[in-house]
PDB file of C-alpha atoms in Angstrom:
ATOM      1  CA  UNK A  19     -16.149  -3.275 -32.920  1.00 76.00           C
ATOM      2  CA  UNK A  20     -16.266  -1.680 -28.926  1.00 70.00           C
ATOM      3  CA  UNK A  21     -18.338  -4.956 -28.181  1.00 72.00           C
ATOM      4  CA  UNK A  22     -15.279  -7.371 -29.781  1.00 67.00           C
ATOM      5  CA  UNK A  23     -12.763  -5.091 -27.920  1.00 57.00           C
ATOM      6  CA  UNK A  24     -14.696  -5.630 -24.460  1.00 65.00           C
ATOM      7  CA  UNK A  25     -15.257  -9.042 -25.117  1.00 60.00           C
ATOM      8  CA  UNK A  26     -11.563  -9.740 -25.502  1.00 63.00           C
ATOM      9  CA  UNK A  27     -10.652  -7.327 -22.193  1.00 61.00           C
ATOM     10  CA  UNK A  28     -12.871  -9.559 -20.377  1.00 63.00           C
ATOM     11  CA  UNK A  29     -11.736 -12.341 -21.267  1.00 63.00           C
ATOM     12  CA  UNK A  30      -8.130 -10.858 -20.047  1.00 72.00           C
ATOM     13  CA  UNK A  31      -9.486  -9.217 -17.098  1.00 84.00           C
ATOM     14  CA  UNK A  32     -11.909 -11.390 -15.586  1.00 91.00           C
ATOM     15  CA  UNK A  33      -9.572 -13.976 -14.671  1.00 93.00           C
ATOM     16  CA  UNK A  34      -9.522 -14.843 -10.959  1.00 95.00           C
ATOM     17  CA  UNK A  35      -6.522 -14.472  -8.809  1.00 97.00           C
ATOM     18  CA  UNK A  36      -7.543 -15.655  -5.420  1.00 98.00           C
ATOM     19  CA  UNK A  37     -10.161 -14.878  -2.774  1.00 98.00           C
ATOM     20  CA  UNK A  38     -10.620 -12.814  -0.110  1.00 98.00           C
ATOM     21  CA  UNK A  39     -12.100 -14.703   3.191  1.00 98.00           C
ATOM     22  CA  UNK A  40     -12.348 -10.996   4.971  1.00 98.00           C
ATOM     23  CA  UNK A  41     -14.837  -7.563   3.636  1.00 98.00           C
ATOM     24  CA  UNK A  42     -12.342  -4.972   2.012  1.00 98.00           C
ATOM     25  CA  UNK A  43     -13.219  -1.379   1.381  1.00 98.00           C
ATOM     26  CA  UNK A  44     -11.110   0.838  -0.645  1.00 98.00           C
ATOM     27  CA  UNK A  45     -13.479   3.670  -0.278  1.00 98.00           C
ATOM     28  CA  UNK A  46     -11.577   7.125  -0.288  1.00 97.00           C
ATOM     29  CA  UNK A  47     -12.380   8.182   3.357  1.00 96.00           C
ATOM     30  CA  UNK A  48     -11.331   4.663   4.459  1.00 98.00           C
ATOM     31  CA  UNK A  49      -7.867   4.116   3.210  1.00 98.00           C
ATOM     32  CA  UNK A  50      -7.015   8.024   3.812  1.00 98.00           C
ATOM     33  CA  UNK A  51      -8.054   8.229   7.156  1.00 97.00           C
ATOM     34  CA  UNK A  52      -6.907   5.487   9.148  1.00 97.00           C
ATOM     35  CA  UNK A  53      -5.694   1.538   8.841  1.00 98.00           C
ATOM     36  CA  UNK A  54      -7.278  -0.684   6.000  1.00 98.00           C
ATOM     37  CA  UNK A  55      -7.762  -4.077   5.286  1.00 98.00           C
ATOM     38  CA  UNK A  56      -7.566  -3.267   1.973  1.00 98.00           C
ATOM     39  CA  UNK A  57      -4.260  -1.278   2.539  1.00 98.00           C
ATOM     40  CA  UNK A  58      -2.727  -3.839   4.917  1.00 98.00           C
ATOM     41  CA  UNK A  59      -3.048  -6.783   1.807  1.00 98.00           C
ATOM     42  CA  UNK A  60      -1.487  -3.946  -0.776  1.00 98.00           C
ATOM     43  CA  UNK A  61       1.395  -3.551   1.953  1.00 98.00           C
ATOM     44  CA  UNK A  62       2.049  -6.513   2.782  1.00 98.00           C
ATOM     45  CA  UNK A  63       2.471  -7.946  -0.794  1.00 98.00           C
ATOM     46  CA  UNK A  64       5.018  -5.077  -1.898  1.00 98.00           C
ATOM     47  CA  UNK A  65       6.887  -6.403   1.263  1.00 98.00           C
ATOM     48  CA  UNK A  66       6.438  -9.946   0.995  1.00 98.00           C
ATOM     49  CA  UNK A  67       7.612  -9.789  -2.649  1.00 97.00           C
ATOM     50  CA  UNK A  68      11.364  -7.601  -1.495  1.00 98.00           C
ATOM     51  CA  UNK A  69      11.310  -9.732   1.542  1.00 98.00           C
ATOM     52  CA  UNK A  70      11.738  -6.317   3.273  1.00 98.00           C
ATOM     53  CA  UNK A  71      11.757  -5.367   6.671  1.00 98.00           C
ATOM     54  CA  UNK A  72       8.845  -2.737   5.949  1.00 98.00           C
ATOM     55  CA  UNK A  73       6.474  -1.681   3.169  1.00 98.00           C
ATOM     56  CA  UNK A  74       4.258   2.104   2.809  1.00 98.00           C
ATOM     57  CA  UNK A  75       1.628   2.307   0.168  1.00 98.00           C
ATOM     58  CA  UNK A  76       0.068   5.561   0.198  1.00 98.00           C
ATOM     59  CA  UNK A  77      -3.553   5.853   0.352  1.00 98.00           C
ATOM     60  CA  UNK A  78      -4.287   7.533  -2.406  1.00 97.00           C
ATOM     61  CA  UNK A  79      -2.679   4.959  -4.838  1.00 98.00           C
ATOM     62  CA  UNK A  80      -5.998   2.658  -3.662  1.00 98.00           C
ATOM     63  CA  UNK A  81      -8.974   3.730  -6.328  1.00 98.00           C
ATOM     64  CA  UNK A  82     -11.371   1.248  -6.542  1.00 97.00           C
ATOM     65  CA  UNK A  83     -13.527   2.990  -4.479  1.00 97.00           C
ATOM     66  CA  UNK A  84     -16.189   0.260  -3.288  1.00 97.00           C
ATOM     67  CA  UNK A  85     -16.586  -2.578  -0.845  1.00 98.00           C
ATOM     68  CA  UNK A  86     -15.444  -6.585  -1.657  1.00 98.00           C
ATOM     69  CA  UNK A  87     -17.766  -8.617   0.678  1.00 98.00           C
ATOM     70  CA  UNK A  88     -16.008 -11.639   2.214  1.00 98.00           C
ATOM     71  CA  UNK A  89     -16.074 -14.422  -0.045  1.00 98.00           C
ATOM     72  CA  UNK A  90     -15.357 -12.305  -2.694  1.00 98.00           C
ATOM     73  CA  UNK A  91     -13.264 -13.807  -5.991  1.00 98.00           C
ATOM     74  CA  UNK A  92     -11.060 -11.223  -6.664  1.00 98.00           C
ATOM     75  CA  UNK A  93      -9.844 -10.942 -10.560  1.00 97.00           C
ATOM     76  CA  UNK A  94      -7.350  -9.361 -12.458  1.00 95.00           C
ATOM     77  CA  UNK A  95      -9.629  -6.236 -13.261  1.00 95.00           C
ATOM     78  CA  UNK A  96     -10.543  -5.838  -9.639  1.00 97.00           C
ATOM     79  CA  UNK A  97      -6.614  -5.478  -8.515  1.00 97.00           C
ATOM     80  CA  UNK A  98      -5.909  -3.775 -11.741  1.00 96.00           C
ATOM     81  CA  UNK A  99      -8.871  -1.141 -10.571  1.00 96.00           C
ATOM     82  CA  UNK A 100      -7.675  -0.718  -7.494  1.00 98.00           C
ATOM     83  CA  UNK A 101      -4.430  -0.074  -8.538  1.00 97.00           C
ATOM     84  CA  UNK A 102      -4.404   1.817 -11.846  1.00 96.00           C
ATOM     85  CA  UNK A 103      -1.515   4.161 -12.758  1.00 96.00           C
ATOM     86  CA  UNK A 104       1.343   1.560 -13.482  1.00 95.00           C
ATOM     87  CA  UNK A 105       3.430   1.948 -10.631  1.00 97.00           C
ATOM     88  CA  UNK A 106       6.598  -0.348  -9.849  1.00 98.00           C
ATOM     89  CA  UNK A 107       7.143  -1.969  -6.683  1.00 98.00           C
ATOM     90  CA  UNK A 108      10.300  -0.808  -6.118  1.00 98.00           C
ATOM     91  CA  UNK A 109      12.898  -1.478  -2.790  1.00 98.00           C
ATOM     92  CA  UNK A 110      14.542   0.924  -0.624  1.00 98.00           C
ATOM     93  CA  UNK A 111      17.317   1.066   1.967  1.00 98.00           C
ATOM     94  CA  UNK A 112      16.260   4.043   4.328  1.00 98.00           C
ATOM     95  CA  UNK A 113      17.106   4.874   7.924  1.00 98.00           C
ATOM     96  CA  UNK A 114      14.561   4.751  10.875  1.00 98.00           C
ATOM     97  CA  UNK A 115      14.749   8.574  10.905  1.00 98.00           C
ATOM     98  CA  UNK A 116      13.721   8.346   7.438  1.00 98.00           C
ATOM     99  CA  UNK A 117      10.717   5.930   8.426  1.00 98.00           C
ATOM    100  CA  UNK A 118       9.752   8.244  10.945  1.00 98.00           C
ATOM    101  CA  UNK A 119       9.803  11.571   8.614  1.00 98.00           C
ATOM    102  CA  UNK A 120       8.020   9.283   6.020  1.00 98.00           C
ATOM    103  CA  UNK A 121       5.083   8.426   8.755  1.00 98.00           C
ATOM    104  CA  UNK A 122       4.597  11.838   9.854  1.00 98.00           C
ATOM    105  CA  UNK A 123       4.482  13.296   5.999  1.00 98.00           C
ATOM    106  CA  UNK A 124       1.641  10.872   5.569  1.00 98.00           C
ATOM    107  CA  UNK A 125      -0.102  11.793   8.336  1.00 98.00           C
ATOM    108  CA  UNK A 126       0.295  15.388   8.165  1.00 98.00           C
ATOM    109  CA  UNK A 127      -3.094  16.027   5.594  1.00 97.00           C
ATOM    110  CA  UNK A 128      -5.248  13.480   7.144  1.00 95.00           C
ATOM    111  CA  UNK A 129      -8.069  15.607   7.958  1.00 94.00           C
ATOM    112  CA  UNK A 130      -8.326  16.300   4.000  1.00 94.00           C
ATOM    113  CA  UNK A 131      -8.207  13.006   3.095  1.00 93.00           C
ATOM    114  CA  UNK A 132      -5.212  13.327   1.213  1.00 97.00           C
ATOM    115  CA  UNK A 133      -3.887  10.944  -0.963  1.00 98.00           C
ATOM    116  CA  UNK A 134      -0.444  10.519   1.175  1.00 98.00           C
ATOM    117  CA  UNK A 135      -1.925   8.992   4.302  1.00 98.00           C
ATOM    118  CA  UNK A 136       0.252   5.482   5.123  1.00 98.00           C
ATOM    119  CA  UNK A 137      -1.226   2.311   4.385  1.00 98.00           C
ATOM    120  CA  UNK A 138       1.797   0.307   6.286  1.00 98.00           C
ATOM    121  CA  UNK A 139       3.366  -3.556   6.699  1.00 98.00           C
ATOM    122  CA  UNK A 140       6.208  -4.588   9.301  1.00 98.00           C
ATOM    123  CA  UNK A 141       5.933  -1.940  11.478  1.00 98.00           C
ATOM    124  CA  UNK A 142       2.799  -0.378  13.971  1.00 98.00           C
ATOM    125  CA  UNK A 143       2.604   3.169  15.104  1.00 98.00           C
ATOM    126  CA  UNK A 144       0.240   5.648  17.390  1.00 98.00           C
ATOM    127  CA  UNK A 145      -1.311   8.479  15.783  1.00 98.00           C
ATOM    128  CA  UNK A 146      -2.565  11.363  17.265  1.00 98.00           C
ATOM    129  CA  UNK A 147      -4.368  13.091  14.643  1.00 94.00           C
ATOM    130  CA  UNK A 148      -5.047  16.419  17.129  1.00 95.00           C
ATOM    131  CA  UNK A 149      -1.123  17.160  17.368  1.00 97.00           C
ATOM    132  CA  UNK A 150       0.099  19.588  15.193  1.00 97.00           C
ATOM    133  CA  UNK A 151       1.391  18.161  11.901  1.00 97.00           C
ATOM    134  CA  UNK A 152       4.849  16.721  12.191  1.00 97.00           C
ATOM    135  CA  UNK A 153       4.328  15.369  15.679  1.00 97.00           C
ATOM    136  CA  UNK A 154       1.642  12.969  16.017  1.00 98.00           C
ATOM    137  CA  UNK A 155       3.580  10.124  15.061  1.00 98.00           C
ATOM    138  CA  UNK A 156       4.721   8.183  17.764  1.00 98.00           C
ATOM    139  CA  UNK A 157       5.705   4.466  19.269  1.00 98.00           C
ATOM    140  CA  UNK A 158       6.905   3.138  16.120  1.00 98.00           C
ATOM    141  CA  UNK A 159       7.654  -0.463  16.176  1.00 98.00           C
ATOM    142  CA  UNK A 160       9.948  -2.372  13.669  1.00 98.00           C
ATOM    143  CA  UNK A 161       9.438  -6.278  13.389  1.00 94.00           C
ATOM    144  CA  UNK A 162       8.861  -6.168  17.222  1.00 95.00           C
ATOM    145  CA  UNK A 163      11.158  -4.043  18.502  1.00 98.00           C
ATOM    146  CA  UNK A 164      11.065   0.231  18.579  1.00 98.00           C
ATOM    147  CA  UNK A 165      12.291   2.232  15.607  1.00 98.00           C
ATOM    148  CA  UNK A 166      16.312   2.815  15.559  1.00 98.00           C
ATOM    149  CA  UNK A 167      16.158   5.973  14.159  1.00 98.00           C
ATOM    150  CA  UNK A 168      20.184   5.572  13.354  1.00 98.00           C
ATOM    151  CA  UNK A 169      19.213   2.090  11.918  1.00 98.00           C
ATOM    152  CA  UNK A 170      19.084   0.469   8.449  1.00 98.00           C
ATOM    153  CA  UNK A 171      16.025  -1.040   6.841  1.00 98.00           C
ATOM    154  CA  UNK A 172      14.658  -2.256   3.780  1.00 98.00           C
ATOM    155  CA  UNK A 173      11.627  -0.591   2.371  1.00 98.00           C
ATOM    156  CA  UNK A 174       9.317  -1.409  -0.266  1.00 98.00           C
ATOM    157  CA  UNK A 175       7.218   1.543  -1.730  1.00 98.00           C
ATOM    158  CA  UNK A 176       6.326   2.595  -5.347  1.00 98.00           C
ATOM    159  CA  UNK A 177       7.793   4.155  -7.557  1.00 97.00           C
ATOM    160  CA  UNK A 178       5.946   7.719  -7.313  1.00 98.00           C
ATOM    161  CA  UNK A 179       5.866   8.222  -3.485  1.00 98.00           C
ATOM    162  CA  UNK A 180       9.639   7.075  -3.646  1.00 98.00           C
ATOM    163  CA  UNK A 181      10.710   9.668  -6.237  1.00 97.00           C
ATOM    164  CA  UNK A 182       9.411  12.315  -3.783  1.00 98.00           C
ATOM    165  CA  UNK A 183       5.453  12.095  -4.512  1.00 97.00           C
ATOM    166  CA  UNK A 184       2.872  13.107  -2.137  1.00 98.00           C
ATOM    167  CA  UNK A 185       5.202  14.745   0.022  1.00 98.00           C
ATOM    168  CA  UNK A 186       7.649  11.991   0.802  1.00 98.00           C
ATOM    169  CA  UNK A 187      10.523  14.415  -0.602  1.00 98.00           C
ATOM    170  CA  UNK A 188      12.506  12.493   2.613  1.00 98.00           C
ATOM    171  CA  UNK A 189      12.665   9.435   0.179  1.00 98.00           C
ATOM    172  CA  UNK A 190      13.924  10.649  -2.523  1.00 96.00           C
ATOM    173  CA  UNK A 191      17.820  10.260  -3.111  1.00 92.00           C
ATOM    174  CA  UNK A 192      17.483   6.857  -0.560  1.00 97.00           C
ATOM    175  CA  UNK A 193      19.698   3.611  -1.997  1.00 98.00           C
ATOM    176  CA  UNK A 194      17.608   1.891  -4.518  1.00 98.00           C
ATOM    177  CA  UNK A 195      18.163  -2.153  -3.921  1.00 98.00           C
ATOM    178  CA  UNK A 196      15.868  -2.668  -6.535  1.00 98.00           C
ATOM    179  CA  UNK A 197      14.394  -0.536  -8.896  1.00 96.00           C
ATOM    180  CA  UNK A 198      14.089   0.498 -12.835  1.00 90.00           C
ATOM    181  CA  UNK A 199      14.078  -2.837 -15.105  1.00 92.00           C
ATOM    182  CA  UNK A 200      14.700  -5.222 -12.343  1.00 95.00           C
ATOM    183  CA  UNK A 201      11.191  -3.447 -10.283  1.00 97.00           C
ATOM    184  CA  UNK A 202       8.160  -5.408 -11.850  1.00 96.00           C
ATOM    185  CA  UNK A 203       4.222  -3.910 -11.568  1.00 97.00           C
ATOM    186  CA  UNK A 204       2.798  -3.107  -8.253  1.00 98.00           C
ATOM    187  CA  UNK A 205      -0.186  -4.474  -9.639  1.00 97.00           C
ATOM    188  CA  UNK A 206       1.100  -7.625 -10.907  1.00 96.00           C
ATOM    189  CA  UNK A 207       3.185  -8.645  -7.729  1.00 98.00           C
ATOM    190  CA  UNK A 208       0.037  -8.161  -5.814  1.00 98.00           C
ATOM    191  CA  UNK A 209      -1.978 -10.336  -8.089  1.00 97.00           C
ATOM    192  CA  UNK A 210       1.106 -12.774  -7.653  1.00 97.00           C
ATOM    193  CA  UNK A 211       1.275 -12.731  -4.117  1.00 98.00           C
ATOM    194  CA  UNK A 212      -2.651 -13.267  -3.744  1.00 98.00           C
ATOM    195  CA  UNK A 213      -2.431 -16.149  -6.260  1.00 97.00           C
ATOM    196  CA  UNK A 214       0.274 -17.965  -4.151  1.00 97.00           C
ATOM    197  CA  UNK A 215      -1.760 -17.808  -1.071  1.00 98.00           C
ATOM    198  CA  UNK A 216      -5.220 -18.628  -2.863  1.00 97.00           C
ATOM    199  CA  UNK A 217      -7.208 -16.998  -0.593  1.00 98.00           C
ATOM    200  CA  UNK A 218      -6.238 -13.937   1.939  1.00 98.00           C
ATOM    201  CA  UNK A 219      -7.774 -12.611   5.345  1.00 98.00           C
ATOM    202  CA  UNK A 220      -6.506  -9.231   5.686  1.00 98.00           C
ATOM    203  CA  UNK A 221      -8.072  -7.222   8.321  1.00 98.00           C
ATOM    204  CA  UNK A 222      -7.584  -4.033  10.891  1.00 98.00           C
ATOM    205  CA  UNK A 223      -5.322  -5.351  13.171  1.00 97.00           C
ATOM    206  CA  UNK A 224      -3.638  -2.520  15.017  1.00 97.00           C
ATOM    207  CA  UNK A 225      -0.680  -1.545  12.760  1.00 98.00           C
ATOM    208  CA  UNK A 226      -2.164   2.472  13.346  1.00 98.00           C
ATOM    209  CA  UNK A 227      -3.259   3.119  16.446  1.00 98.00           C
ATOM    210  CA  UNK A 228      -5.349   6.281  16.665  1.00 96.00           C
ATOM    211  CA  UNK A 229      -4.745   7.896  19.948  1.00 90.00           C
TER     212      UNK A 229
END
């Protein structure tokens, strides 16, 4: 009976979505401690999917734990792995001093590899990770241009980190643009965005700068 039950997961699961030209790791050091490939595709499908001007997926929300070597054929179970607990994609409108607070709150357990650090699309920052927490975020830049901490922007994040998770109590109580029934899977709009493209190249590209 397990063996029918597997057999018809499988056939669910191991359905490919697209490929990845570039290595990803989603080991726990890597995607708590600094900029990931990995993080970077996560990111920038939540965005890509709101069309907003910035997306923050926290670290910890990345479990698969292991390494995809480039060339890889990702699947269904493999996004579905790395991204387990159900959360919606949801949209945000947030100030830039709200950005900011966000960014440092991620930051601020980094040297415990805690769950919160910022996996981040649209926007690049410097880190200093031997200020004190709550100041080693700095040169934040928005589509370009600096962070207006008395601007508006549009933020994609979950649902959990969003409602105050890990920290990011500083979200909580933002506008929700979209959100409850209209907010579809994290999971799923990744696997959509990765099957529109067919194949993906994410890769460290500066977004954190460690200083």
């Amino acid at each position: 009976m397990v063996e029918g039950y597997q057999a018809s997961l499988s056939k669910e699961l191991d359905v490919p979505v697209g490929v990845t030209t570039t290595e990803l790791d989603s080991r726990k050091p890597v995607v708590r401690s600094g900029e990931a490939a990995i993080g970077n595709l996560i990111a920038d499908a939540q965005r890509a999917v709101h069309k907003a001007d910035i997306a923050i997926m926290a670290g910890g929300g990345i479990r698969g734990n292991k390494i995809y070597d480039a060339g890889t054929e990702l699947t269904r179970r493999d996004i579905l792995t790395e991204l387990p607990f159900g959360n919606l994609n949801i949209l945000l409108e947030v100030t830039g001093e709200t950005v900011l607070a966000a960014l440092e709150n991620g930051v601020s357990q980094m040297e415990s590899d805690a769950g919160r650090f910022p996996q981040v699309s649209g926007m690049s920052f410097t880190l200093d990770a031997s200020a004190s927490a709550g100041g080693r975020v700095s040169n934040v830049v928005v589509g370009g241009q600096p962070l207006d901490l008395a601007a508006s922007y549009t933020l994609a994040a979950n649902d959990y980190i969003a409602g105050g998770g890990d920290g990011y109590k500083m979200l909580k109580g933002s506008q929700v643009l979209v959100g409850g029934l209209s907010a579809k899977l994290l999971a799923n709009d990744v696997m959509a965005y990765i099957r529109k493209l067919g194949s993906v190249s994410p890769a460290v590209e500066g977004r954190i700068t460690m200083k």
